Every structure is written in C-alpha cells, then in structure tokens.
XYZ file of N, CA, C and O in Angstrom:
428
model
N -98.628 -61.972 48.830
C -97.471 -61.603 49.607
C -96.566 -62.760 49.849
O -95.358 -62.711 49.900
N -97.185 -63.963 50.096
C -96.414 -65.156 50.300
C -95.489 -65.505 49.151
O -94.260 -65.835 49.428
N -95.937 -65.419 47.931
C -95.212 -65.609 46.715
C -94.058 -64.639 46.665
O -92.934 -64.936 46.210
N -94.323 -63.339 47.015
C -93.376 -62.337 46.963
C -92.183 -62.666 47.939
O -91.020 -62.468 47.643
N -92.606 -63.089 49.183
C -91.545 -63.441 50.175
C -90.760 -64.570 49.723
O -89.519 -64.511 49.807
N -91.305 -65.607 49.164
C -90.575 -66.706 48.616
C -89.632 -66.268 47.470
O -88.445 -66.651 47.426
N -90.104 -65.500 46.594
C -89.291 -64.962 45.500
C -88.099 -64.016 45.992
O -86.953 -64.235 45.571
N -88.361 -63.238 46.887
C -87.275 -62.364 47.484
C -86.292 -63.244 48.258
O -85.120 -62.959 48.177
N -86.844 -64.247 49.046
C -85.860 -65.114 49.713
C -84.910 -65.813 48.689
O -83.742 -65.941 48.919
N -85.430 -66.275 47.667
C -84.665 -66.902 46.520
C -83.764 -65.964 45.892
O -82.515 -66.260 45.649
N -84.155 -64.735 45.587
C -83.293 -63.744 44.964
C -82.124 -63.381 45.900
O -81.028 -63.151 45.508
N -82.464 -63.306 47.127
C -81.441 -62.890 48.204
C -80.384 -64.050 48.253
O -79.202 -63.769 48.215
N -80.813 -65.284 48.211
C -79.937 -66.475 48.291
C -79.037 -66.386 46.967
O -77.804 -66.637 47.036
N -79.699 -66.188 45.825
C -78.898 -66.067 44.544
C -77.935 -64.920 44.554
O -76.774 -65.172 43.994
N -78.250 -63.804 45.156
C -77.358 -62.706 45.212
C -76.075 -63.069 46.001
O -75.024 -62.861 45.558
N -76.392 -63.680 47.200
C -75.096 -63.987 48.080
C -74.348 -65.087 47.387
O -73.084 -64.944 47.336
N -75.066 -66.093 46.845
C -74.299 -67.212 46.125
C -73.461 -66.631 44.889
O -72.436 -67.056 44.637
N -74.091 -65.642 44.229
C -73.441 -65.036 43.022
C -72.218 -64.247 43.457
O -71.187 -64.230 42.729
N -72.240 -63.619 44.581
C -71.072 -62.903 45.120
C -69.940 -63.993 45.352
O -68.727 -63.786 44.905
N -70.246 -64.996 46.173
C -69.322 -66.019 46.414
C -68.754 -66.708 45.244
O -67.526 -67.046 45.262
N -69.527 -66.902 44.280
C -69.081 -67.752 43.072
C -68.758 -66.950 41.750
O -68.624 -67.408 40.818
N -68.717 -65.591 42.023
C -68.531 -64.641 40.883
C -69.314 -64.922 39.728
O -68.932 -65.023 38.509
N -70.549 -65.161 39.961
C -71.558 -65.571 38.943
C -72.179 -64.291 38.267
O -73.319 -63.814 38.551
N -71.423 -63.778 37.290
C -71.874 -62.617 36.547
C -73.049 -62.911 35.791
O -73.950 -62.008 35.685
N -73.215 -64.029 35.282
C -74.427 -64.389 34.439
C -75.665 -64.235 35.253
O -76.674 -63.564 34.799
N -75.665 -64.753 36.498
C -76.952 -64.588 37.261
C -77.194 -63.140 37.729
O -78.360 -62.716 37.637
N -76.111 -62.449 38.085
C -76.338 -60.986 38.327
C -76.868 -60.229 37.082
O -77.717 -59.375 37.224
N -76.381 -60.558 35.989
C -76.877 -59.964 34.778
C -78.436 -60.237 34.606
O -79.095 -59.367 34.056
N -78.858 -61.396 35.071
C -80.266 -61.714 34.945
C -81.117 -60.903 35.935
O -82.260 -60.649 35.653
N -80.607 -60.729 37.097
C -81.423 -60.283 38.217
C -81.234 -58.709 38.537
O -82.168 -58.124 39.187
N -80.293 -58.102 38.018
C -80.018 -56.663 38.481
C -80.707 -55.737 37.532
O -80.774 -55.941 36.287
N -81.327 -54.686 38.070
C -82.006 -53.663 37.369
C -80.968 -52.818 36.456
O -79.799 -52.773 36.890
N -81.489 -52.372 35.347
C -80.599 -51.560 34.577
C -79.975 -50.345 35.330
O -78.913 -49.926 34.987
N -80.781 -49.826 36.216
C -80.193 -48.651 37.042
C -79.585 -49.006 38.348
O -79.571 -48.237 39.225
N -79.088 -50.248 38.446
C -78.534 -50.716 39.722
C -77.267 -49.995 40.098
O -76.473 -49.667 39.180
N -77.063 -49.811 41.331
C -75.810 -49.236 41.934
C -75.526 -50.067 43.160
O -76.367 -50.562 43.835
N -74.245 -50.076 43.499
C -73.760 -50.787 44.659
C -72.732 -49.902 45.415
O -71.771 -49.452 44.752
N -72.968 -49.835 46.687
C -72.035 -49.200 47.536
C -71.074 -50.341 48.137
O -71.403 -51.173 48.654
N -69.719 -50.208 47.697
C -68.680 -51.147 48.203
C -68.196 -50.867 49.492
O -68.360 -49.759 50.069
N -67.563 -51.826 50.132
C -66.952 -51.632 51.560
C -66.057 -50.446 51.535
O -65.774 -49.830 52.677
N -65.291 -50.036 50.513
C -64.304 -49.042 50.466
C -65.011 -47.661 50.245
O -64.360 -46.697 50.053
N -66.335 -47.668 50.351
C -67.115 -46.469 50.152
C -67.332 -45.957 48.707
O -67.979 -44.925 48.465
N -66.788 -46.728 47.735
C -67.014 -46.349 46.374
C -68.383 -46.806 45.886
O -69.032 -47.736 46.471
N -68.848 -46.139 44.904
C -70.218 -46.357 44.332
C -69.998 -46.832 42.900
O -69.331 -46.089 42.096
N -70.515 -48.071 42.532
C -70.364 -48.535 41.164
C -71.754 -48.693 40.509
O -72.659 -49.161 41.178
N -71.758 -48.449 39.279
C -73.035 -48.690 38.521
C -73.148 -50.204 38.056
O -72.211 -51.007 38.483
N -74.094 -50.531 37.436
C -74.306 -51.986 37.044
C -73.149 -52.598 36.348
O -72.681 -53.588 36.609
N -72.655 -51.814 35.300
C -71.493 -52.368 34.466
C -70.198 -52.480 35.362
O -69.571 -53.558 35.228
N -70.061 -51.519 36.208
C -68.822 -51.707 37.038
C -68.974 -52.795 38.027
O -67.966 -53.519 38.390
N -70.175 -52.979 38.587
C -70.390 -54.147 39.492
C -70.239 -55.440 38.787
O -69.580 -56.291 39.382
N -70.770 -55.568 37.643
C -70.535 -56.891 36.844
C -69.110 -57.100 36.589
O -68.632 -58.315 36.697
N -68.375 -56.007 36.260
C -66.881 -56.197 35.951
C -66.213 -56.627 37.232
O -65.333 -57.443 37.185
N -66.464 -55.930 38.443
C -65.809 -56.355 39.656
C -66.238 -57.737 40.088
O -65.408 -58.433 40.748
N -67.513 -58.122 39.754
C -68.004 -59.474 40.175
C -67.201 -60.627 39.449
O -67.018 -61.651 39.951
N -66.743 -60.295 38.272
C -66.074 -61.335 37.369
C -64.709 -61.698 37.978
O -64.193 -62.810 37.711
N -64.162 -60.854 38.824
C -62.915 -61.163 39.607
C -63.221 -62.085 40.709
O -63.985 -61.782 41.653
N -62.658 -63.361 40.763
C -62.963 -64.294 41.855
C -62.682 -63.671 43.158
O -61.603 -63.013 43.417
N -63.538 -63.980 44.115
C -63.392 -63.435 45.537
C -62.424 -64.345 46.199
O -62.289 -65.500 45.879
N -61.796 -63.793 47.237
C -60.767 -64.612 48.084
C -61.379 -65.104 49.297
O -60.753 -65.829 50.126
N -62.584 -64.751 49.558
C -63.348 -65.170 50.851
C -63.899 -66.508 50.545
O -64.178 -66.804 49.333
N -64.255 -67.242 51.592
C -64.974 -68.546 51.501
C -66.174 -68.518 52.499
O -66.125 -67.813 53.420
N -67.020 -69.510 52.217
C -68.110 -69.776 53.162
C -68.979 -68.583 53.461
O -69.524 -68.459 54.608
N -69.256 -67.769 52.393
C -70.023 -66.592 52.605
C -71.556 -67.058 52.930
O -72.124 -67.757 52.132
N -72.106 -66.554 53.985
C -73.497 -66.909 54.354
C -74.221 -65.620 54.783
O -73.597 -64.743 55.522
N -75.542 -65.562 54.451
C -76.359 -64.552 55.043
C -77.066 -65.120 56.171
O -77.508 -66.237 56.315
N -77.147 -64.250 57.201
C -77.874 -64.680 58.583
C -78.798 -63.570 59.014
O -78.607 -62.430 58.654
N -79.707 -63.910 59.793
C -80.680 -62.862 60.387
C -81.301 -62.006 59.320
O -81.330 -60.933 59.363
N -81.710 -62.737 58.180
C -82.377 -61.999 57.084
C -83.637 -61.477 57.353
O -84.527 -62.228 57.870
N -83.899 -60.261 57.168
C -85.172 -59.592 57.403
C -85.606 -58.986 56.082
O -84.949 -58.166 55.468
N -86.775 -59.375 55.625
C -87.362 -58.919 54.413
C -88.610 -58.153 54.630
O -89.559 -58.639 55.298
N -88.603 -56.918 54.279
C -89.781 -55.991 54.500
C -90.334 -55.709 53.052
O -89.634 -55.051 52.286
N -91.599 -56.134 52.907
C -92.291 -55.888 51.581
C -93.294 -54.648 51.804
O -94.039 -54.729 52.674
N -93.173 -53.734 50.868
C -93.941 -52.560 50.844
C -94.497 -52.346 49.444
O -94.074 -51.548 48.692
N -95.529 -53.132 49.103
C -96.124 -53.098 47.721
C -95.203 -53.681 46.788
O -94.769 -54.810 46.831
N -94.833 -52.905 45.781
C -93.887 -53.288 44.760
C -92.454 -53.079 45.056
O -91.614 -53.156 44.202
N -92.185 -52.843 46.314
C -90.787 -52.421 46.766
C -90.500 -53.305 48.039
O -91.384 -53.588 48.804
N -89.278 -53.716 48.222
C -88.866 -54.408 49.369
C -87.444 -54.148 49.734
O -86.621 -53.680 48.895
N -87.184 -54.207 51.053
C -85.882 -53.969 51.591
C -85.474 -55.266 52.329
O -86.152 -55.795 53.053
N -84.228 -55.661 52.113
C -83.666 -56.834 52.756
C -82.417 -56.397 53.527
O -81.505 -55.812 52.928
N -82.498 -56.730 54.835
C -81.413 -56.451 55.662
C -80.775 -57.848 56.157
O -81.654 -58.781 56.413
N -79.534 -57.954 56.266
C -78.899 -59.316 56.647
C -77.551 -59.059 57.234
O -76.905 -58.145 56.933
N -77.160 -60.004 58.084
C -75.774 -60.088 58.489
C -75.074 -61.179 57.670
O -75.772 -62.050 57.092
N -73.716 -60.991 57.464
C -72.963 -62.041 56.789
C -71.903 -62.512 57.665
O -71.376 -61.872 58.609
N -71.482 -63.731 57.337
C -70.322 -64.422 57.922
C -69.510 -65.008 56.878
O -70.134 -65.439 55.797
N -68.201 -64.950 56.940
C -67.364 -65.590 55.901
C -65.975 -65.829 56.396
O -65.629 -65.473 57.539
N -65.187 -66.530 55.678
C -63.821 -66.889 56.065
C -62.871 -66.046 55.205
O -62.972 -66.065 53.972
N -61.903 -65.321 55.785
C -60.971 -64.492 55.140
C -59.957 -65.363 54.460
O -59.846 -66.614 54.904
N -59.107 -64.833 53.577
C -58.028 -65.675 52.887
C -57.084 -66.303 53.970
O -56.547 -67.380 53.677
N -56.846 -65.677 55.002
C -55.961 -66.164 56.102
C -56.600 -67.086 57.033
O -56.043 -67.410 58.078
N -57.908 -67.396 56.810
C -58.559 -68.406 57.641
C -59.346 -67.905 58.824
O -59.881 -68.574 59.513
N -59.431 -66.565 58.942
C -60.103 -65.996 60.057
C -61.571 -65.775 59.722
O -62.009 -65.595 58.662
N -62.478 -65.831 60.762
C -63.909 -65.666 60.684
C -64.145 -64.113 60.620
O -63.569 -63.425 61.461
N -64.986 -63.663 59.706
C -65.364 -62.226 59.723
C -66.785 -62.045 59.477
O -67.481 -63.044 59.103
N -67.251 -60.853 59.699
C -68.629 -60.558 59.742
C -68.977 -59.266 58.975
O -68.096 -58.373 59.043
N -70.164 -59.051 58.337
C -70.527 -57.832 57.823
C -72.128 -57.701 57.891
O -72.754 -58.543 58.381
N -72.564 -56.751 57.147
C -73.954 -56.500 57.023
C -74.261 -55.878 55.647
O -73.363 -55.353 54.996
N -75.396 -56.076 55.199
C -75.914 -55.424 53.938
C -77.363 -55.136 53.974
O -78.090 -55.671 54.706
N -77.668 -54.146 53.135
C -79.061 -53.806 52.840
C -79.196 -53.716 51.331
O -78.508 -53.035 50.709
N -80.241 -54.550 50.885
C -80.520 -54.434 49.475
C -81.988 -53.989 49.240
O -82.845 -54.193 50.090
N -82.229 -53.286 48.201
C -83.517 -52.771 47.757
C -83.929 -53.523 46.590
O -83.145 -53.672 45.592
N -85.143 -53.913 46.505
C -85.719 -54.662 45.346
C -87.006 -54.124 44.961
O -87.746 -53.556 45.829
N -87.220 -53.892 43.632
C -88.584 -53.381 43.114
C -89.045 -54.247 42.022
O -88.321 -54.824 41.246
N -90.360 -54.408 42.046
C -91.092 -55.077 40.840
C -91.147 -54.075 39.793
O -91.699 -52.907 39.937
N -90.541 -54.496 38.659
C -90.613 -53.602 37.419
C -91.120 -54.519 36.328
O -90.568 -55.524 36.060
N -92.126 -54.018 35.472
C -92.631 -54.742 34.449
C -93.013 -56.183 34.760
O -92.820 -57.193 34.079
N -93.718 -56.346 35.928
C -94.125 -57.661 36.335
C -93.068 -58.525 36.971
O -93.408 -59.747 37.387
N -91.829 -58.116 36.988
C -90.774 -58.899 37.532
C -90.151 -58.284 38.770
O -90.077 -57.062 38.864
C-alpha cells in the first residue's frame, strides 16, 4: 500500500502540473481510455475532448493542490483536494476536485 500511496501522490502531482502546463503528452500517458472529465461549466468531456481542451494554454498561474486526501480501496483510489491559483487579473482563487484512479493491467 505504501508504494500505491507514493505512486498516486506522484500521479496527482503530474495531473495538476499537466493542467498548469498544458501537458497533453503526460495526460496521454496516464489517462485511461474510458476517461471522462466534469468541467467547471458542468460539461462532460471524454478523453479525446479533454486532451483537445488541455492543448489550449491555461490563463491561470500558480496552480497548487492542497489538503490532498488519498483513499485506497484495493485496485481503486479516490483523491480529494483543494486548489489555489492566480487568475489572469491577478486575484487569488480556490477550487476543489475529486479524481478516481484504478489499477488496470498492472498499471
């Protein structure tokens, strides 16, 4: 379980960094084929749509995850976290996210 926690911590960090840096390549490596994302505007996008929208550089800066809680349940895990970031007009903003991770084919 320790190795799982370390790997999930790293994957979560990669996910947040990939959002900030529009890193489509890293997302392509870590996202499941059946990945879906709920956007802040309440739209739901599949993996291809998410990769397409990720390619567009974000206008926020200093995106950080805080208060990360990782719950491991066998081959499945849920990550809850708060975010902080700077908006394009320089204001501090906050959000939350929940990600689900599953071990598939040993990964």
